[in-house]
């Protein structure tokens, strides 16, 4: 797969733009700087890989905007080796960023076409999530719970209880909540029953769909 000097130059510019947009976490900036986004995009759209925009992928879904990927990764802010569950594998780009951050990644996708495509792509790129799951991420992945972090990359009408239940004490859930627009939300588990909730800006994601496999 190609990563030309032109791509590398554009990627450095993207990293500089993200810094201007208040992405300050150096590990996140490095992960974005090290990960060729064109590999996760439709070949016909590769020329736009370093535009800070979302683009269509298969199955009517989208690859998230780099700023959004960086913002969610920065909110997660876990140590290397942390166990992280991603809901919505999609293009696999956010998965690749989580792997570049040194996390043990579990990732779930409900669209068969995307699941198969990313399975092939990860193999080709030598990317190794702990587990790639075809299924409904609304339910989380109890088999590997509890997690240090859970990141939801689709717009959730509400916070699924199953995901809260699968966080370690001290663990973080990063989830965009809302139907048309979403408010980026971080929940930190303080105890068995208590969660600290902080909200950030408004974002726009494709919907998190429940029970539709
Ligand atoms: N992280 C992805 C974002 C893809 S868009 C990327 O960087 O490209 C969100 C993805 O969430 C879509 O692929 C969609 O199919 C998936 N999704 C929606 N509801 C889901 C559910 N209940 N379980 C698993 N995946 C889901």
CSV table of C-alpha atoms and ligand atoms in Angstrom, one decimal:
chain,number,residue,atom,x,y,z
A,1,UNK,CA,0.0,0.0,0.0
A,2,UNK,CA,1.3,3.4,-1.0
A,3,UNK,CA,2.4,6.1,1.4
A,4,UNK,CA,4.2,8.7,-0.8
A,5,UNK,CA,6.2,11.7,0.3
A,6,UNK,CA,3.3,13.8,-0.8
A,7,UNK,CA,1.0,11.8,1.6
A,8,UNK,CA,3.5,12.3,4.3
A,9,UNK,CA,3.7,16.0,3.7
A,10,UNK,CA,-0.1,16.4,3.8
A,11,UNK,CA,-0.2,14.3,6.9
A,12,UNK,CA,2.3,16.7,8.7
A,13,UNK,CA,0.0,19.6,7.7
A,14,UNK,CA,-3.0,17.8,9.1
A,15,UNK,CA,-1.2,17.3,12.4
A,16,UNK,CA,-0.4,21.0,12.5
A,17,UNK,CA,-4.0,21.8,11.9
A,18,UNK,CA,-5.1,19.5,14.7
A,19,UNK,CA,-2.7,21.3,17.0
A,20,UNK,CA,-4.3,24.6,16.1
A,21,UNK,CA,-7.7,23.0,16.9
A,22,UNK,CA,-6.5,22.3,20.5
A,23,UNK,CA,-5.4,18.7,20.1
A,24,UNK,CA,-2.5,18.8,22.5
A,25,UNK,CA,-1.9,15.1,23.4
A,26,UNK,CA,1.5,14.3,21.9
A,27,UNK,CA,0.8,10.5,21.7
A,28,UNK,CA,-2.4,11.2,19.8
A,29,UNK,CA,-0.7,13.7,17.4
A,30,UNK,CA,2.1,11.1,16.8
A,31,UNK,CA,-0.4,8.3,16.2
A,32,UNK,CA,-2.2,10.5,13.5
A,33,UNK,CA,1.2,11.5,12.1
A,34,UNK,CA,2.2,7.8,11.8
A,35,UNK,CA,-1.0,6.4,10.3
A,36,UNK,CA,-1.7,6.7,6.6
A,37,UNK,CA,-5.4,7.6,6.4
A,38,UNK,CA,-5.6,6.9,2.7
A,39,UNK,CA,-5.3,3.2,3.4
A,40,UNK,CA,-8.6,3.3,5.2
A,41,UNK,CA,-10.5,5.2,2.5
A,42,UNK,CA,-12.2,4.3,-0.7
A,43,UNK,CA,-9.5,4.4,-3.4
A,44,UNK,CA,-11.5,7.0,-5.4
A,45,UNK,CA,-11.3,9.4,-2.4
A,46,UNK,CA,-7.7,8.8,-1.4
A,47,UNK,CA,-6.8,12.3,-2.7
A,48,UNK,CA,-8.9,13.7,0.1
A,49,UNK,CA,-7.3,11.6,2.9
A,50,UNK,CA,-5.8,14.6,4.6
A,51,UNK,CA,-8.8,16.9,4.4
A,52,UNK,CA,-10.2,17.2,8.0
A,53,UNK,CA,-13.5,15.8,6.9
A,54,UNK,CA,-15.6,12.7,7.1
A,55,UNK,CA,-16.0,10.7,3.9
A,56,UNK,CA,-18.3,7.9,2.7
A,57,UNK,CA,-17.1,4.3,3.1
A,58,UNK,CA,-19.0,1.1,2.2
A,59,UNK,CA,-22.5,0.2,3.6
A,60,UNK,CA,-23.6,3.9,3.7
A,61,UNK,CA,-21.2,4.6,6.6
A,62,UNK,CA,-18.4,7.2,7.0
A,63,UNK,CA,-14.8,7.4,8.0
A,64,UNK,CA,-14.8,9.9,10.9
A,65,UNK,CA,-13.2,13.3,10.5
A,66,UNK,CA,-9.5,13.3,11.8
A,67,UNK,CA,-10.4,16.0,14.3
A,68,UNK,CA,-13.1,13.8,15.8
A,69,UNK,CA,-10.8,10.7,15.9
A,70,UNK,CA,-8.1,12.9,17.6
A,71,UNK,CA,-10.7,14.5,20.0
A,72,UNK,CA,-12.1,11.1,21.1
A,73,UNK,CA,-8.7,9.6,21.5
A,74,UNK,CA,-7.5,12.6,23.5
A,75,UNK,CA,-10.5,12.2,25.9
A,76,UNK,CA,-9.7,8.5,26.3
A,77,UNK,CA,-6.1,9.3,27.4
A,78,UNK,CA,-5.1,5.9,28.8
A,79,UNK,CA,-1.7,4.3,29.4
A,80,UNK,CA,-0.2,2.1,26.7
A,81,UNK,CA,-1.4,-1.5,27.3
A,82,UNK,CA,-4.9,-0.4,28.4
A,83,UNK,CA,-7.8,-2.6,27.4
A,84,UNK,CA,-10.1,-0.7,25.1
A,85,UNK,CA,-13.4,-1.5,23.4
A,86,UNK,CA,-14.4,0.3,20.2
A,87,UNK,CA,-18.0,0.2,19.0
A,88,UNK,CA,-18.2,0.8,15.2
A,89,UNK,CA,-15.0,-0.5,13.4
A,90,UNK,CA,-16.2,1.2,10.2
A,91,UNK,CA,-13.1,1.9,8.0
A,92,UNK,CA,-10.7,0.7,10.7
A,93,UNK,CA,-9.0,4.1,10.9
A,94,UNK,CA,-9.9,4.8,14.6
A,95,UNK,CA,-8.9,1.2,15.4
A,96,UNK,CA,-5.5,1.8,13.8
A,97,UNK,CA,-5.1,5.0,15.9
A,98,UNK,CA,-6.0,3.1,19.1
A,99,UNK,CA,-3.4,0.4,18.2
A,100,UNK,CA,-0.8,3.1,17.5
A,101,UNK,CA,-1.5,4.4,21.0
A,102,UNK,CA,-0.4,0.9,22.3
A,103,UNK,CA,-3.9,-0.2,23.5
A,104,UNK,CA,-5.2,-3.7,23.5
A,105,UNK,CA,-8.1,-3.2,21.2
A,106,UNK,CA,-11.5,-5.0,20.9
A,107,UNK,CA,-13.6,-3.6,18.1
A,108,UNK,CA,-17.1,-4.4,17.0
A,109,UNK,CA,-18.9,-3.8,13.7
A,110,UNK,CA,-22.5,-4.7,12.8
A,111,UNK,CA,-22.1,-4.2,9.0
A,112,UNK,CA,-20.9,-7.5,7.5
A,113,UNK,CA,-19.3,-5.8,4.5
A,114,UNK,CA,-17.2,-3.5,6.7
A,115,UNK,CA,-16.4,-6.2,9.1
A,116,UNK,CA,-14.9,-8.4,6.3
A,117,UNK,CA,-13.2,-5.5,4.6
A,118,UNK,CA,-11.4,-4.4,7.7
A,119,UNK,CA,-10.5,-8.0,8.6
A,120,UNK,CA,-8.6,-8.2,5.3
A,121,UNK,CA,-7.1,-4.8,5.6
A,122,UNK,CA,-5.8,-5.3,9.2
A,123,UNK,CA,-4.2,-8.6,8.0
A,124,UNK,CA,-2.6,-6.8,5.1
A,125,UNK,CA,-1.3,-4.0,7.3
A,126,UNK,CA,-0.2,-6.3,10.1
A,127,UNK,CA,-2.5,-4.5,12.5
A,128,UNK,CA,-3.5,-6.8,15.4
A,129,UNK,CA,-6.6,-5.9,17.4
A,130,UNK,CA,-7.0,-8.4,20.3
A,131,UNK,CA,-10.3,-9.3,18.8
A,132,UNK,CA,-12.4,-8.1,15.9
A,133,UNK,CA,-16.1,-8.9,16.4
A,134,UNK,CA,-19.0,-9.0,14.0
A,135,UNK,CA,-22.1,-8.1,16.1
A,136,UNK,CA,-24.1,-5.5,18.0
A,137,UNK,CA,-21.9,-3.2,19.9
A,138,UNK,CA,-24.9,-1.8,21.8
A,139,UNK,CA,-24.4,-4.8,24.1
A,140,UNK,CA,-20.7,-4.2,24.4
A,141,UNK,CA,-18.5,-7.3,24.7
A,142,UNK,CA,-19.0,-8.9,28.1
A,143,UNK,CA,-16.6,-11.8,27.3
A,144,UNK,CA,-13.6,-9.4,27.7
A,145,UNK,CA,-15.1,-6.9,30.2
A,146,UNK,CA,-14.2,-4.9,32.2
A,147,UNK,CA,-12.5,-2.4,30.0
A,148,UNK,CA,-10.2,0.6,30.9
A,149,UNK,CA,-11.9,2.5,28.1
A,150,UNK,CA,-14.9,2.2,25.7
A,151,UNK,CA,-15.1,4.5,22.6
A,152,UNK,CA,-18.3,4.7,20.6
A,153,UNK,CA,-17.9,6.0,17.1
A,154,UNK,CA,-21.5,6.2,16.1
A,155,UNK,CA,-24.2,8.6,17.5
A,156,UNK,CA,-26.0,7.0,20.4
A,157,UNK,CA,-29.6,8.1,21.2
A,158,UNK,CA,-28.8,7.4,24.8
A,159,UNK,CA,-25.9,5.8,26.8
A,160,UNK,CA,-26.3,2.0,26.7
A,161,UNK,CA,-26.4,0.6,30.2
A,162,UNK,CA,-24.5,-2.5,29.0
A,163,UNK,CA,-21.5,-0.3,28.2
A,164,UNK,CA,-21.5,1.4,31.6
A,165,UNK,CA,-21.6,-2.0,33.2
A,166,UNK,CA,-18.5,-3.1,31.3
A,167,UNK,CA,-16.2,-0.3,32.6
A,168,UNK,CA,-13.6,-0.8,35.2
A,169,UNK,CA,-13.8,1.5,38.3
A,170,UNK,CA,-11.8,4.5,37.0
A,171,UNK,CA,-12.6,3.4,33.4
A,172,UNK,CA,-13.8,5.9,30.8
A,173,UNK,CA,-16.6,5.8,28.2
A,174,UNK,CA,-16.3,8.3,25.3
A,175,UNK,CA,-19.7,8.5,23.5
A,176,UNK,CA,-21.4,11.0,21.3
A,177,UNK,CA,-25.0,11.2,22.6
A,178,UNK,CA,-27.9,12.5,20.5
A,179,UNK,CA,-30.0,11.7,17.5
A,180,UNK,CA,-29.5,14.5,14.9
A,181,UNK,CA,-26.4,16.1,16.4
A,182,UNK,CA,-24.5,14.5,19.2
A,183,UNK,CA,-22.9,16.0,22.3
A,184,UNK,CA,-19.5,14.4,22.9
A,185,UNK,CA,-19.7,12.9,26.4
A,186,UNK,CA,-17.2,11.4,28.8
A,187,UNK,CA,-18.3,9.2,31.6
A,188,UNK,CA,-15.8,8.0,34.2
A,189,UNK,CA,-16.8,5.2,36.5
A,190,UNK,CA,-16.3,6.4,40.1
A,191,UNK,CA,-17.7,3.3,41.9
A,192,UNK,CA,-20.1,0.4,41.2
A,193,UNK,CA,-23.0,2.9,40.7
A,194,UNK,CA,-21.5,6.3,40.3
A,195,UNK,CA,-20.3,7.9,37.1
A,196,UNK,CA,-18.9,11.4,36.5
A,197,UNK,CA,-20.3,12.9,33.3
A,198,UNK,CA,-18.6,15.7,31.4
A,199,UNK,CA,-19.9,17.0,28.1
A,200,UNK,CA,-17.9,18.6,25.2
A,201,UNK,CA,-18.9,20.1,21.9
A,202,UNK,CA,-21.4,19.1,19.3
A,203,UNK,CA,-20.5,16.5,16.6
A,204,UNK,CA,-22.3,14.7,13.8
A,205,UNK,CA,-22.0,10.9,13.5
A,206,UNK,CA,-23.9,8.1,11.6
A,207,UNK,CA,-26.4,6.5,14.0
A,208,UNK,CA,-25.6,3.7,16.5
A,209,UNK,CA,-28.2,1.1,15.6
A,210,UNK,CA,-29.5,-1.4,18.0
A,211,UNK,CA,-30.6,-5.0,17.5
A,212,UNK,CA,-30.5,-5.0,13.7
A,213,UNK,CA,-28.3,-7.9,12.9
B,1,LIG,N1,-14.5,4.3,13.8
B,1,LIG,C1,-15.0,4.4,12.4
B,1,LIG,C2,-16.3,5.2,12.4
B,1,LIG,C3,-17.2,4.5,11.4
B,1,LIG,S1,-18.9,5.2,11.4
B,1,LIG,C4,-14.0,5.0,11.5
B,1,LIG,O1,-13.0,5.6,11.9
B,1,LIG,O2,-14.1,4.8,10.3
B,1,LIG,C5,-19.7,4.2,12.7
B,1,LIG,C6,-19.7,2.7,12.5
B,1,LIG,O3,-20.5,2.2,13.6
B,1,LIG,C7,-20.4,2.3,11.2
B,1,LIG,O4,-19.5,1.4,10.5
B,1,LIG,C8,-21.6,1.5,11.7
B,1,LIG,O5,-21.9,0.4,10.9
B,1,LIG,C9,-21.2,1.1,13.1
B,1,LIG,N2,-22.3,0.8,14.0
B,1,LIG,C10,-23.5,1.4,14.1
B,1,LIG,N3,-24.2,0.8,15.1
B,1,LIG,C11,-23.5,-0.2,15.6
B,1,LIG,C12,-23.7,-1.2,16.6
B,1,LIG,N4,-24.8,-1.3,17.3
B,1,LIG,N5,-22.7,-2.1,16.8
B,1,LIG,C13,-21.5,-2.1,16.1
B,1,LIG,N6,-21.3,-1.2,15.1
B,1,LIG,C14,-22.2,-0.3,14.9
